[in-house]
CSV table of C-alpha atoms in Angstrom, one decimal:
chain,number,residue,atom,x,y,z
A,63,MET,CA,-24.9,27.8,-4.2
A,64,THR,CA,-23.8,29.0,-7.6
A,65,ARG,CA,-21.5,27.0,-9.8
A,66,GLU,CA,-18.8,29.7,-9.5
A,67,THR,CA,-18.9,29.7,-5.7
A,68,LEU,CA,-18.5,25.9,-5.6
A,69,LEU,CA,-15.7,25.8,-8.1
A,70,GLN,CA,-13.8,28.3,-6.0
A,71,LEU,CA,-13.5,25.6,-3.3
A,72,LYS,CA,-11.4,23.4,-5.6
A,73,ASN,CA,-7.8,23.3,-4.4
A,74,GLY,CA,-5.9,21.0,-6.7
A,75,THR,CA,-7.2,17.5,-5.9
A,76,ASP,CA,-9.0,18.6,-2.7
A,77,ILE,CA,-11.8,20.8,-1.5
A,78,ARG,CA,-10.7,23.6,0.8
A,79,GLY,CA,-12.3,26.7,2.3
A,80,THR,CA,-13.0,28.6,5.4
A,81,ALA,CA,-15.2,26.7,7.9
A,82,ILE,CA,-15.1,29.1,10.8
A,83,GLY,CA,-15.4,32.7,9.9
A,84,THR,CA,-13.1,35.4,11.2
A,85,GLN,CA,-13.2,39.2,10.7
A,86,ASN,CA,-11.0,39.0,7.7
A,87,ASP,CA,-11.9,35.5,6.5
A,88,PRO,CA,-15.6,34.9,6.0
A,89,VAL,CA,-17.0,31.4,5.7
A,90,THR,CA,-16.8,29.8,2.3
A,91,LEU,CA,-17.1,26.2,3.2
A,92,THR,CA,-20.7,26.6,4.1
A,93,ASP,CA,-23.1,23.9,5.4
A,94,GLU,CA,-25.0,24.1,2.1
A,95,ALA,CA,-21.7,23.6,0.1
A,96,VAL,CA,-20.6,20.7,2.2
A,97,SER,CA,-24.0,18.9,1.9
A,98,ALA,CA,-24.1,19.5,-1.9
A,99,ILE,CA,-20.6,18.2,-2.4
A,100,ALA,CA,-21.2,15.1,-0.2
A,101,LYS,CA,-24.3,14.3,-2.2
A,102,ALA,CA,-22.4,14.8,-5.4
A,103,PHE,CA,-19.7,12.4,-4.3
A,104,CYS,CA,-22.3,9.8,-3.3
A,105,VAL,CA,-23.8,10.0,-6.8
A,106,TRP,CA,-20.4,10.0,-8.5
A,107,ALA,CA,-19.1,7.1,-6.4
A,108,ALA,CA,-22.3,5.1,-7.1
A,109,LYS,CA,-21.6,5.4,-10.8
A,110,LYS,CA,-17.9,4.7,-10.5
A,111,THR,CA,-18.2,1.6,-8.3
A,112,GLY,CA,-21.4,0.3,-9.9
A,113,THR,CA,-23.1,0.2,-6.5
A,114,SER,CA,-26.5,1.8,-6.3
A,115,ALA,CA,-26.1,2.5,-2.5
A,116,PRO,CA,-22.4,2.9,-1.9
A,117,VAL,CA,-21.0,2.7,1.6
A,118,ILE,CA,-18.8,5.8,2.2
A,119,ALA,CA,-16.4,5.9,5.2
A,120,VAL,CA,-16.1,9.4,6.7
A,121,GLY,CA,-13.1,10.4,8.9
A,122,HIS,CA,-11.6,13.6,10.1
A,123,ASP,CA,-8.5,15.2,11.7
A,124,SER,CA,-8.5,17.3,14.9
A,125,ARG,CA,-9.9,20.5,13.5
A,126,LEU,CA,-12.6,22.4,15.5
A,127,SER,CA,-15.1,22.2,12.6
A,128,ALA,CA,-14.4,18.5,11.9
A,129,GLU,CA,-17.2,16.8,13.7
A,130,HIS,CA,-19.8,19.3,12.5
A,131,ILE,CA,-18.7,18.8,8.9
A,132,ALA,CA,-18.7,15.0,9.4
A,133,SER,CA,-22.3,15.2,10.6
A,134,LEU,CA,-23.3,17.2,7.5
A,135,VAL,CA,-21.6,14.7,5.2
A,136,GLU,CA,-23.3,11.8,7.1
A,137,LYS,CA,-26.8,13.3,6.7
A,138,ALA,CA,-26.2,14.3,3.1
A,139,VAL,CA,-25.0,10.9,2.0
A,140,CYS,CA,-27.8,9.1,3.8
A,141,ALA,CA,-30.4,11.5,2.3
A,142,CYS,CA,-29.5,10.5,-1.2
A,143,GLY,CA,-29.4,6.7,-0.6
A,144,GLY,CA,-25.8,6.1,0.4
A,145,ASN,CA,-24.7,4.4,3.6
A,146,VAL,CA,-22.0,5.8,6.0
A,147,ILE,CA,-19.3,4.5,8.3
A,148,LEU,CA,-18.1,7.2,10.7
A,149,THR,CA,-14.5,6.4,11.6
A,150,GLY,CA,-13.9,9.4,13.9
A,151,LEU,CA,-10.4,10.7,14.3
A,152,SER,CA,-8.4,9.4,11.4
A,153,SER,CA,-5.4,10.0,9.3
A,154,THR,CA,-5.8,10.7,5.6
A,155,PRO,CA,-3.7,7.6,4.6
A,156,SER,CA,-5.9,5.4,6.8
A,157,MET,CA,-9.0,6.5,5.0
A,158,PHE,CA,-7.5,5.1,1.7
A,159,MET,CA,-6.1,2.0,3.3
A,160,LEU,CA,-9.4,0.9,4.8
A,161,LEU,CA,-10.7,0.6,1.2
A,162,GLN,CA,-7.9,-2.0,0.6
A,163,ASP,CA,-9.1,-3.9,3.7
A,164,ASP,CA,-12.2,-5.9,4.5
A,165,PHE,CA,-13.8,-2.9,6.2
A,166,GLY,CA,-17.0,-2.7,4.2
A,167,ALA,CA,-16.6,0.7,2.5
A,168,ASP,CA,-16.7,1.4,-1.3
A,169,ALA,CA,-15.3,4.9,-1.0
A,170,SER,CA,-14.2,7.4,1.6
A,171,ILE,CA,-14.0,11.0,2.5
A,172,MET,CA,-11.4,12.6,4.8
A,173,ILE,CA,-12.2,15.9,6.4
A,174,THR,CA,-9.0,17.9,6.7
A,175,ALA,CA,-7.2,21.0,5.5
A,176,SER,CA,-3.7,19.7,6.2
A,177,HIS,CA,-1.5,22.3,7.9
A,178,LEU,CA,-3.7,25.3,7.1
A,179,PRO,CA,-4.9,27.6,10.0
A,180,TYR,CA,-7.6,26.4,12.4
A,181,GLN,CA,-10.5,28.2,10.7
A,182,LYS,CA,-9.9,26.3,7.4
A,183,ASN,CA,-11.2,22.8,6.5
A,184,GLY,CA,-11.8,20.7,3.5
A,185,LEU,CA,-12.5,17.3,2.0
A,186,LYS,CA,-10.4,14.6,0.3
A,187,PHE,CA,-12.0,11.8,-1.6
A,188,PHE,CA,-10.9,8.2,-2.3
A,189,LEU,CA,-11.9,5.2,-4.3
A,190,LYS,CA,-10.2,1.8,-4.0
A,191,SER,CA,-8.2,2.9,-7.1
A,192,GLY,CA,-6.8,6.0,-5.3
A,193,GLY,CA,-7.4,9.6,-4.6
A,194,LEU,CA,-9.3,11.8,-7.1
A,195,GLU,CA,-7.6,13.8,-9.8
A,196,GLY,CA,-8.2,17.5,-10.2
A,197,SER,CA,-10.4,16.9,-13.2
A,198,GLU,CA,-12.6,14.6,-11.1
A,199,ILE,CA,-12.9,17.2,-8.4
A,200,THR,CA,-14.2,19.6,-11.1
A,201,GLU,CA,-16.7,16.9,-12.2
A,202,LEU,CA,-17.9,16.5,-8.6
A,203,LEU,CA,-18.4,20.2,-8.2
A,204,GLU,CA,-20.4,20.4,-11.5
A,205,ILE,CA,-22.7,17.7,-10.1
A,206,ALA,CA,-23.0,19.6,-6.9
A,207,ALA,CA,-23.9,22.8,-8.7
A,208,LYS,CA,-26.7,21.1,-10.6
A,209,GLY,CA,-28.3,20.1,-7.3
A,210,THR,CA,-30.2,17.1,-8.7
A,211,PHE,CA,-29.9,14.2,-6.3
A,212,PRO,CA,-31.9,11.0,-5.7
A,213,ASN,CA,-33.9,10.7,-2.5
A,214,GLY,CA,-33.0,7.9,-0.1
A,215,ASN,CA,-32.8,6.8,3.5
A,216,GLY,CA,-29.3,5.3,4.0
A,217,THR,CA,-27.9,3.9,7.2
A,218,SER,CA,-25.0,5.1,9.4
A,219,GLU,CA,-22.7,3.4,11.9
A,220,LYS,CA,-19.6,4.2,13.9
A,221,LYS,CA,-16.5,2.1,13.5
A,222,SER,CA,-12.8,3.1,13.9
A,223,TYR,CA,-10.1,1.9,11.6
A,224,LEU,CA,-7.0,3.7,12.9
A,225,GLU,CA,-6.1,0.8,15.3
A,226,ILE,CA,-6.2,-1.7,12.4
A,227,TYR,CA,-4.1,0.6,10.2
A,228,ALA,CA,-1.5,1.1,13.0
A,229,ASN,CA,-1.2,-2.6,13.6
A,230,GLY,CA,-0.4,-3.1,9.9
A,231,LEU,CA,2.6,-0.8,10.4
A,232,VAL,CA,3.7,-2.7,13.5
A,233,GLU,CA,3.6,-6.0,11.7
A,234,LYS,CA,5.6,-4.5,8.8
A,235,VAL,CA,8.4,-3.6,11.1
A,236,ARG,CA,8.4,-6.9,12.9
A,237,ALA,CA,8.5,-8.8,9.6
A,238,ALA,CA,11.3,-6.7,8.2
A,239,CYS,CA,13.4,-7.0,11.4
A,240,GLY,CA,12.5,-10.5,12.5
A,241,LYS,CA,11.8,-9.4,16.1
A,242,GLN,CA,8.7,-8.6,18.1
A,243,GLN,CA,10.3,-5.5,19.6
A,244,PRO,CA,13.1,-4.4,17.3
A,245,LEU,CA,13.0,-0.8,18.8
A,246,LYS,CA,13.5,-2.0,22.4
A,247,GLY,CA,16.1,0.3,24.1
A,248,LYS,CA,15.5,3.1,21.7
A,249,LYS,CA,13.9,6.4,22.8
A,250,ILE,CA,11.8,7.7,19.9
A,251,LEU,CA,9.9,11.0,20.3
A,252,VAL,CA,6.8,12.0,18.3
A,253,ASP,CA,5.5,15.5,17.8
A,254,ALA,CA,2.0,15.4,16.4
A,255,GLY,CA,1.4,19.2,16.7
A,256,ASN,CA,-2.0,18.4,18.2
A,257,GLY,CA,-3.2,16.9,14.9
A,258,ALA,CA,-4.2,13.3,14.2
A,259,GLY,CA,-0.7,11.8,14.4
A,260,GLY,CA,-0.6,11.1,18.1
A,261,PHE,CA,-1.7,7.5,17.6
A,262,TYR,CA,1.7,6.6,16.2
A,263,ALA,CA,3.4,6.9,19.6
A,264,ASP,CA,1.0,4.6,21.5
A,265,LEU,CA,-0.2,2.2,18.7
A,266,VAL,CA,3.0,1.8,16.7
A,267,LEU,CA,6.1,2.7,18.7
A,268,LYS,CA,5.1,1.2,22.1
A,269,PRO,CA,4.2,-2.3,20.7
A,270,LEU,CA,7.7,-2.3,19.0
A,271,GLY,CA,9.4,-1.7,22.3
A,272,ALA,CA,10.3,2.0,21.9
A,273,ASP,CA,10.4,4.4,24.8
A,274,ILE,CA,8.2,7.3,23.8
A,275,GLY,CA,9.2,9.6,26.7
A,276,GLY,CA,9.4,13.2,25.6
A,277,SER,CA,6.8,12.9,22.9
A,278,GLN,CA,4.8,16.1,22.7
A,279,PHE,CA,1.5,17.5,21.5
A,280,LEU,CA,-0.1,14.1,21.0
A,281,GLU,CA,-3.5,15.2,22.2
A,282,PRO,CA,-5.9,16.4,19.4
A,283,ASP,CA,-6.6,20.1,19.7
A,284,GLY,CA,-8.0,22.0,16.7
A,285,THR,CA,-6.7,25.3,17.9
A,286,PHE,CA,-3.1,24.0,17.4
A,287,PRO,CA,-1.9,25.9,20.5
A,288,ASN,CA,1.8,24.8,20.4
A,289,HIS,CA,2.8,25.2,16.7
A,290,ILE,CA,1.5,24.6,13.2
A,291,PRO,CA,1.5,20.8,12.5
A,292,ASN,CA,3.7,21.1,9.5
A,293,PRO,CA,7.2,19.6,8.9
A,294,GLU,CA,8.1,22.5,6.6
A,295,ASN,CA,7.4,25.1,9.3
A,296,GLN,CA,10.6,26.4,10.9
A,297,THR,CA,9.0,26.8,14.4
A,298,ALA,CA,7.5,23.4,14.3
A,299,MET,CA,10.8,21.7,13.2
A,300,GLN,CA,12.8,23.6,15.8
A,301,SER,CA,10.4,22.5,18.5
A,302,VAL,CA,10.9,18.8,17.8
A,303,CYS,CA,14.7,19.2,17.3
A,304,ASP,CA,14.9,20.9,20.7
A,305,ALA,CA,12.8,18.1,22.3
A,306,VAL,CA,15.1,15.4,20.9
A,307,LYS,CA,18.1,17.1,22.4
A,308,ARG,CA,16.4,17.9,25.7
A,309,HIS,CA,15.2,14.3,26.2
A,310,GLU,CA,18.3,12.7,24.6
A,311,ALA,CA,16.2,10.7,22.2
A,312,ASP,CA,17.5,8.4,19.5
A,313,PHE,CA,15.1,9.7,16.9
A,314,GLY,CA,12.4,12.3,16.4
A,315,ILE,CA,9.3,12.3,14.3
A,316,ILE,CA,7.0,15.1,13.3
A,317,PHE,CA,3.7,14.8,11.4
A,318,ASP,CA,1.4,17.3,9.7
A,319,THR,CA,-2.2,17.5,10.8
A,320,ASP,CA,-3.6,14.6,8.8
A,321,VAL,CA,-0.4,12.5,8.7
A,322,ASP,CA,0.2,12.3,5.0
A,323,ARG,CA,3.5,14.2,5.5
A,324,ALA,CA,6.4,13.7,7.9
A,325,GLY,CA,9.8,14.9,8.9
A,326,ALA,CA,12.4,13.4,11.1
A,327,VAL,CA,15.2,14.4,13.5
A,328,SER,CA,18.5,12.5,14.2
A,329,HIS,CA,19.8,11.7,17.7
A,330,ASN,CA,21.9,14.9,17.7
A,331,GLY,CA,18.9,17.1,17.1
A,332,GLU,CA,19.6,17.7,13.4
A,333,GLU,CA,16.6,17.8,11.2
A,334,ILE,CA,16.2,15.2,8.5
A,335,ASN,CA,14.0,17.1,6.2
A,336,ARG,CA,13.6,18.2,2.6
A,337,ASN,CA,16.7,17.1,0.6
A,338,ARG,CA,18.1,15.1,3.5
A,339,LEU,CA,14.9,13.2,4.0
A,340,ILE,CA,14.7,12.4,0.3
A,341,ALA,CA,18.4,11.3,0.4
A,342,LEU,CA,17.9,9.0,3.4
A,343,ILE,CA,14.9,7.2,2.0
A,344,SER,CA,16.5,7.0,-1.4
A,345,ALA,CA,19.6,5.4,0.1
A,346,ILE,CA,17.4,2.8,1.8
A,347,LEU,CA,15.6,2.0,-1.4
A,348,LEU,CA,18.7,2.0,-3.5
A,349,GLU,CA,20.3,-0.6,-1.2
A,350,GLU,CA,17.4,-2.9,-2.1
A,351,GLU,CA,17.2,-2.2,-5.9
A,352,LYS,CA,19.7,-0.5,-8.1
A,353,ASP,CA,18.9,1.6,-11.2
A,354,ALA,CA,15.8,3.0,-9.6
A,355,TYR,CA,14.2,6.3,-10.7
A,356,ILE,CA,13.5,8.6,-7.7
A,357,VAL,CA,10.9,11.1,-8.7
A,358,THR,CA,11.0,14.4,-6.8
A,359,ASP,CA,9.6,17.9,-7.1
A,360,SER,CA,11.4,20.7,-8.9
A,361,VAL,CA,13.1,22.4,-5.9
A,362,THR,CA,15.4,19.6,-4.9
A,363,SER,CA,19.2,20.3,-4.9
A,364,ASP,CA,22.0,19.4,-7.3
A,365,GLY,CA,23.7,17.7,-4.4
A,366,LEU,CA,20.7,15.3,-4.0
A,367,ALA,CA,21.0,14.5,-7.7
A,368,GLN,CA,24.7,13.7,-7.3
A,369,PHE,CA,24.0,11.6,-4.2
A,370,ILE,CA,21.2,9.5,-5.9
A,371,GLN,CA,23.4,8.9,-8.9
A,372,SER,CA,26.4,7.9,-6.7
A,373,ARG,CA,24.1,5.2,-5.1
A,374,GLY,CA,23.2,3.8,-8.5
A,375,GLY,CA,19.9,5.6,-9.0
A,376,VAL,CA,18.4,8.1,-11.3
A,377,HIS,CA,17.1,11.4,-10.0
A,378,HIS,CA,14.1,12.5,-11.9
A,379,ARG,CA,12.9,16.0,-11.1
A,380,PHE,CA,9.3,16.9,-11.9
A,381,GLN,CA,6.6,19.5,-11.1
A,382,ARG,CA,5.6,20.4,-7.6
A,383,GLY,CA,2.4,18.9,-6.3
A,384,TYR,CA,2.2,15.5,-4.7
A,385,LYS,CA,-0.2,14.1,-7.3
A,386,ASN,CA,2.2,15.4,-10.0
A,387,VAL,CA,5.2,13.5,-8.7
A,388,ILE,CA,3.1,10.4,-8.0
A,389,ASN,CA,1.6,10.3,-11.5
A,390,GLU,CA,5.0,10.8,-13.0
A,391,SER,CA,6.4,7.9,-11.1
A,392,ILE,CA,3.5,5.7,-12.2
A,393,ARG,CA,4.1,6.8,-15.8
A,394,LEU,CA,7.7,5.8,-15.6
A,395,ASN,CA,6.8,2.4,-14.3
A,396,ARG,CA,4.3,1.9,-17.1
A,397,GLU,CA,7.2,2.7,-19.5
A,398,GLY,CA,9.2,-0.1,-18.0
A,399,LYS,CA,11.4,2.1,-15.8
A,400,ASN,CA,11.8,1.1,-12.2
A,401,SER,CA,10.4,3.9,-10.1
A,402,PRO,CA,9.7,2.8,-6.5
A,403,LEU,CA,9.3,6.3,-5.0
A,404,ALA,CA,7.7,9.7,-5.6
A,405,ILE,CA,8.6,12.3,-3.0
A,406,GLU,CA,8.3,16.0,-2.4
A,407,THR,CA,10.6,18.3,-0.3
A,408,SER,CA,7.4,19.1,1.6
A,409,GLY,CA,7.4,15.5,3.2
A,410,HIS,CA,4.9,13.9,0.9
A,411,ALA,CA,6.2,10.5,0.0
A,412,ALA,CA,4.5,7.7,-2.0
A,413,PHE,CA,5.9,4.2,-2.4
A,414,ARG,CA,5.0,1.9,-5.2
A,415,GLU,CA,4.9,-1.0,-2.6
A,416,ASN,CA,2.2,1.0,-0.7
A,417,TYR,CA,-0.3,1.8,-3.5
A,418,PHE,CA,1.6,5.0,-4.3
A,419,LEU,CA,-0.2,6.5,-1.3
A,420,ASP,CA,1.4,9.6,0.2
A,421,ASP,CA,1.6,8.4,3.7
A,422,GLY,CA,3.8,10.1,6.4
A,423,ALA,CA,3.4,7.3,8.8
A,424,TYR,CA,4.5,4.7,6.3
A,425,LEU,CA,7.5,6.8,5.4
A,426,VAL,CA,8.6,7.0,9.0
A,427,THR,CA,8.0,3.3,9.5
A,428,ARG,CA,10.4,2.6,6.6
A,429,LEU,CA,13.0,4.9,8.3
A,430,LEU,CA,12.5,3.0,11.6
A,431,ILE,CA,13.2,-0.3,10.0
A,432,ALA,CA,16.5,1.1,8.7
A,433,LEU,CA,17.2,2.6,12.2
A,434,ALA,CA,16.7,-0.8,13.9
A,435,LYS,CA,18.9,-2.6,11.3
A,436,CYS,CA,21.7,0.1,11.6
A,437,ALA,CA,21.6,-0.3,15.3
A,438,GLU,CA,22.1,-4.1,15.0
A,439,GLN,CA,25.1,-3.5,12.8
A,440,GLY,CA,26.6,-0.9,15.2
A,441,LYS,CA,26.0,1.9,12.7
A,442,ASP,CA,24.3,5.3,12.8
A,443,LEU,CA,21.3,6.0,10.5
A,444,LEU,CA,23.0,9.2,9.4
A,445,ASP,CA,25.9,7.2,8.0
A,446,LEU,CA,23.6,6.5,5.0
A,447,ILE,CA,23.7,10.1,4.0
A,448,SER,CA,27.1,11.1,5.2
A,449,SER,CA,28.2,11.6,1.5
A,450,LEU,CA,25.3,13.9,0.6
A,451,PRO,CA,26.7,17.2,-0.8
A,452,GLU,CA,24.8,20.0,0.9
A,453,ALA,CA,24.5,23.6,-0.2
A,454,LYS,CA,26.2,26.3,1.9
A,455,GLU,CA,23.2,28.6,1.6
A,456,LYS,CA,19.5,28.1,0.9
A,457,THR,CA,16.8,30.8,0.5
A,458,GLU,CA,13.2,30.9,-0.6
A,459,ILE,CA,11.7,34.2,-1.6
A,460,ARG,CA,7.9,34.6,-2.4
A,461,LEU,CA,7.1,37.5,-4.6
A,462,ASN,CA,3.5,38.8,-4.5
A,463,PHE,CA,1.7,40.3,-7.5
A,464,ARG,CA,0.0,43.6,-7.1
A,465,GLY,CA,-3.8,43.3,-7.0
A,466,GLY,CA,-6.1,43.3,-10.0
A,467,VAL,CA,-3.7,41.8,-12.5
A,468,ASP,CA,-3.8,38.6,-14.5
A,469,PHE,CA,-1.0,37.1,-12.5
A,470,LYS,CA,-0.8,33.7,-14.3
A,471,THR,CA,-0.3,35.2,-17.7
A,472,LEU,CA,2.0,37.9,-16.5
A,473,GLY,CA,4.0,35.5,-14.3
A,474,ASN,CA,4.5,33.0,-17.2
A,475,GLY,CA,5.6,35.9,-19.4
A,476,VAL,CA,8.3,36.8,-16.8
A,477,ILE,CA,9.5,33.2,-16.7
A,478,ASP,CA,9.7,33.1,-20.6
A,479,ASP,CA,11.8,36.3,-20.4
A,480,LEU,CA,14.1,34.8,-17.8
A,481,LYS,CA,14.7,31.8,-20.0
A,482,GLU,CA,15.7,34.0,-22.9
A,483,LYS,CA,18.0,36.0,-20.5
A,484,ALA,CA,19.7,32.8,-19.4
A,485,ARG,CA,20.3,31.7,-23.0
A,486,ARG,CA,22.1,34.9,-23.8
A,487,SER,CA,24.3,35.0,-20.7
A,488,PHE,CA,27.8,33.5,-20.4
A,489,ALA,CA,27.4,33.2,-16.6
A,490,LEU,CA,23.9,31.7,-16.6
A,491,SER,CA,22.6,28.5,-18.2
A,492,LEU,CA,19.3,26.7,-18.3
A,493,ALA,CA,19.1,23.4,-16.3
A,494,PRO,CA,18.5,20.5,-18.7
A,495,ASP,CA,16.1,18.7,-16.3
A,496,ASN,CA,13.5,21.4,-15.9
A,497,TYR,CA,9.8,20.7,-15.8
A,498,GLU,CA,8.4,23.7,-14.0
A,499,GLY,CA,9.0,27.4,-14.3
A,500,VAL,CA,12.7,28.1,-15.1
A,501,ARG,CA,15.7,26.6,-13.3
A,502,ILE,CA,18.9,28.6,-14.0
A,503,ASN,CA,22.4,27.5,-13.1
A,504,PHE,CA,24.8,30.3,-12.1
A,505,SER,CA,28.5,30.0,-12.7
A,506,LYS,CA,31.0,30.0,-9.8
A,507,ASP,CA,31.8,33.7,-10.2
A,508,ALA,CA,28.1,34.6,-10.6
A,509,GLY,CA,26.9,32.8,-7.4
A,510,ASP,CA,28.0,29.2,-7.7
A,511,GLY,CA,24.5,27.7,-7.5
A,512,TRP,CA,21.0,27.7,-9.0
A,513,ALA,CA,17.6,29.4,-8.8
A,514,LEU,CA,14.2,28.1,-9.6
A,515,ILE,CA,11.6,30.6,-10.5
A,516,ARG,CA,8.0,29.3,-10.8
A,517,MET,CA,4.4,30.2,-10.3
A,518,SER,CA,2.5,29.0,-7.3
A,519,LEU,CA,-0.1,26.3,-8.1
A,520,HIS,CA,-3.0,28.3,-6.6
A,521,GLU,CA,-2.0,31.7,-5.4
A,522,PRO,CA,-0.8,35.0,-6.9
A,523,ILE,CA,2.7,34.3,-5.8
A,524,MET,CA,6.0,33.7,-7.7
A,525,PRO,CA,8.2,31.5,-5.4
A,526,ILE,CA,12.0,31.7,-6.0
A,527,ASN,CA,14.2,29.0,-4.5
A,528,VAL,CA,18.0,29.8,-4.4
A,529,GLU,CA,20.9,27.6,-3.4
A,530,SER,CA,24.6,28.2,-3.5
A,531,ASN,CA,27.7,26.1,-2.9
A,532,SER,CA,29.6,29.2,-1.6
A,533,ILE,CA,29.1,31.5,1.3
A,534,GLY,CA,27.8,34.8,-0.1
A,535,GLY,CA,26.7,33.1,-3.3
A,536,ASN,CA,23.0,33.5,-2.7
A,537,ALA,CA,23.4,37.3,-2.4
A,538,LYS,CA,25.0,37.4,-5.9
A,539,ILE,CA,22.2,35.2,-7.4
A,540,ILE,CA,19.4,37.2,-5.8
A,541,GLU,CA,21.1,40.5,-6.8
A,542,THR,CA,21.2,39.3,-10.4
A,543,LEU,CA,17.5,38.3,-10.3
A,544,TYR,CA,16.5,41.5,-8.6
A,545,GLY,CA,18.2,43.5,-11.4
A,546,PHE,CA,15.9,41.8,-13.9
A,547,LEU,CA,12.7,41.5,-11.9
A,548,LYS,CA,12.5,45.0,-10.6
A,549,ASP,CA,11.5,46.3,-14.0
A,550,TYR,CA,8.2,44.4,-13.8
A,551,PRO,CA,5.8,46.9,-12.0
A,552,PHE,CA,3.2,44.2,-11.2
A,553,LEU,CA,5.8,42.2,-9.1
A,554,MET,CA,6.4,43.3,-5.5
A,555,THR,CA,10.2,43.0,-5.5
A,556,ASP,CA,11.2,45.5,-2.8
A,557,HIS,CA,11.8,43.0,-0.1
A,558,MET,CA,14.3,41.1,-2.3
A,559,THR,CA,16.9,43.7,-1.4
A,560,LYS,CA,16.8,42.7,2.2
A,561,THR,CA,18.1,39.3,1.4
A,562,ILE,CA,21.1,40.6,-0.6
């Protein structure tokens, strides 16, 4: 494997690639690459933990290639002197939590590609201190590219942790509610999308007394035959909303493939996602501690900012990317600012009280505690966000770049030009709390809303998020943007006119 080939597998703070080749998508996460990366992590973890023969726990989600990759990782780690604990089907958060427990592992690897199509797979890495940063992934790949590894003969054993992890969530709810079965009498439906999240119904909800009738797609199936396991996917969210209404459930839950993200559904079948999800968990936390900084990604709404402020909190927008918002929340705490939560509109949520781990199951567990307490008081959970101002219109447009161009440089140049245009316009203004791309406010006559134009973290795409407080406002905003962006020949703007 060449250095360049290996580095192409880096995806932010993860490794991702194609594990099962198709006609238009050849294999990039080869056996050779997986073995080299696993050996590199063993060497790197030994150095970081001060352990000559580190014990590395290896888990995976439901993907078709998962067990094969787990076997490759097992053999590679043992071949260079490390020891392995195979945890089998696991969630990503559980693979970090086992390092905080007396499980016997020094580090861990989770085999997953989150919500990506069935042919994809990847690896996430953890030490007891947390998940790796992007720079550390680069360091790993540099070690893998050199290919110089010690010889050894490590041991391997099988031992599941998911049941222990689930029991910790059960005990948290019981302790918070003061009852063994605080969800008794509640019908709570889980949609796992055939990923790894099916455990939550049987191992968490049932012991708490909930009726899980109507739960769907709990069985692991790496072909994902029903819908993409992704709370952001419209088809997936509609599926769980319909199920809640059909079964007259009190609450619905949807997880992504590896359970580090979640979304929810109210008893009336309305989705609690994106800004509504952030508002709900913010309301819960701000009842417990005032003056808290809620760190979110950059595409959150102005209504959310008003809501958090009205509850005594501070809305702190930052860059997209779950590690970005987590690290920003950690930074604020180090400065003496109370920041208990870092959360993205994608459903990634990390609590200070839970090691700043992005954990969809923990987020849902926090919501269920609130649900049980509201029921005791004769209240509806949605009462907590009844005052949330919501946009009348929301749109996301993803502009592609024409092939063969330096899209990062060109895209950033467009964003700089947009900033200058906004500064010179009476109807447009730059948002003061902007940390990514350019966020432009549009006056009432110009669209009565805002637009965020940014560059994708990894792809040749310029996403544009638009929200308006008036019906027809998005069309005005998009028309203004199109009038400016159409003059850049490297941007594929033709489809913008269809949204006007």
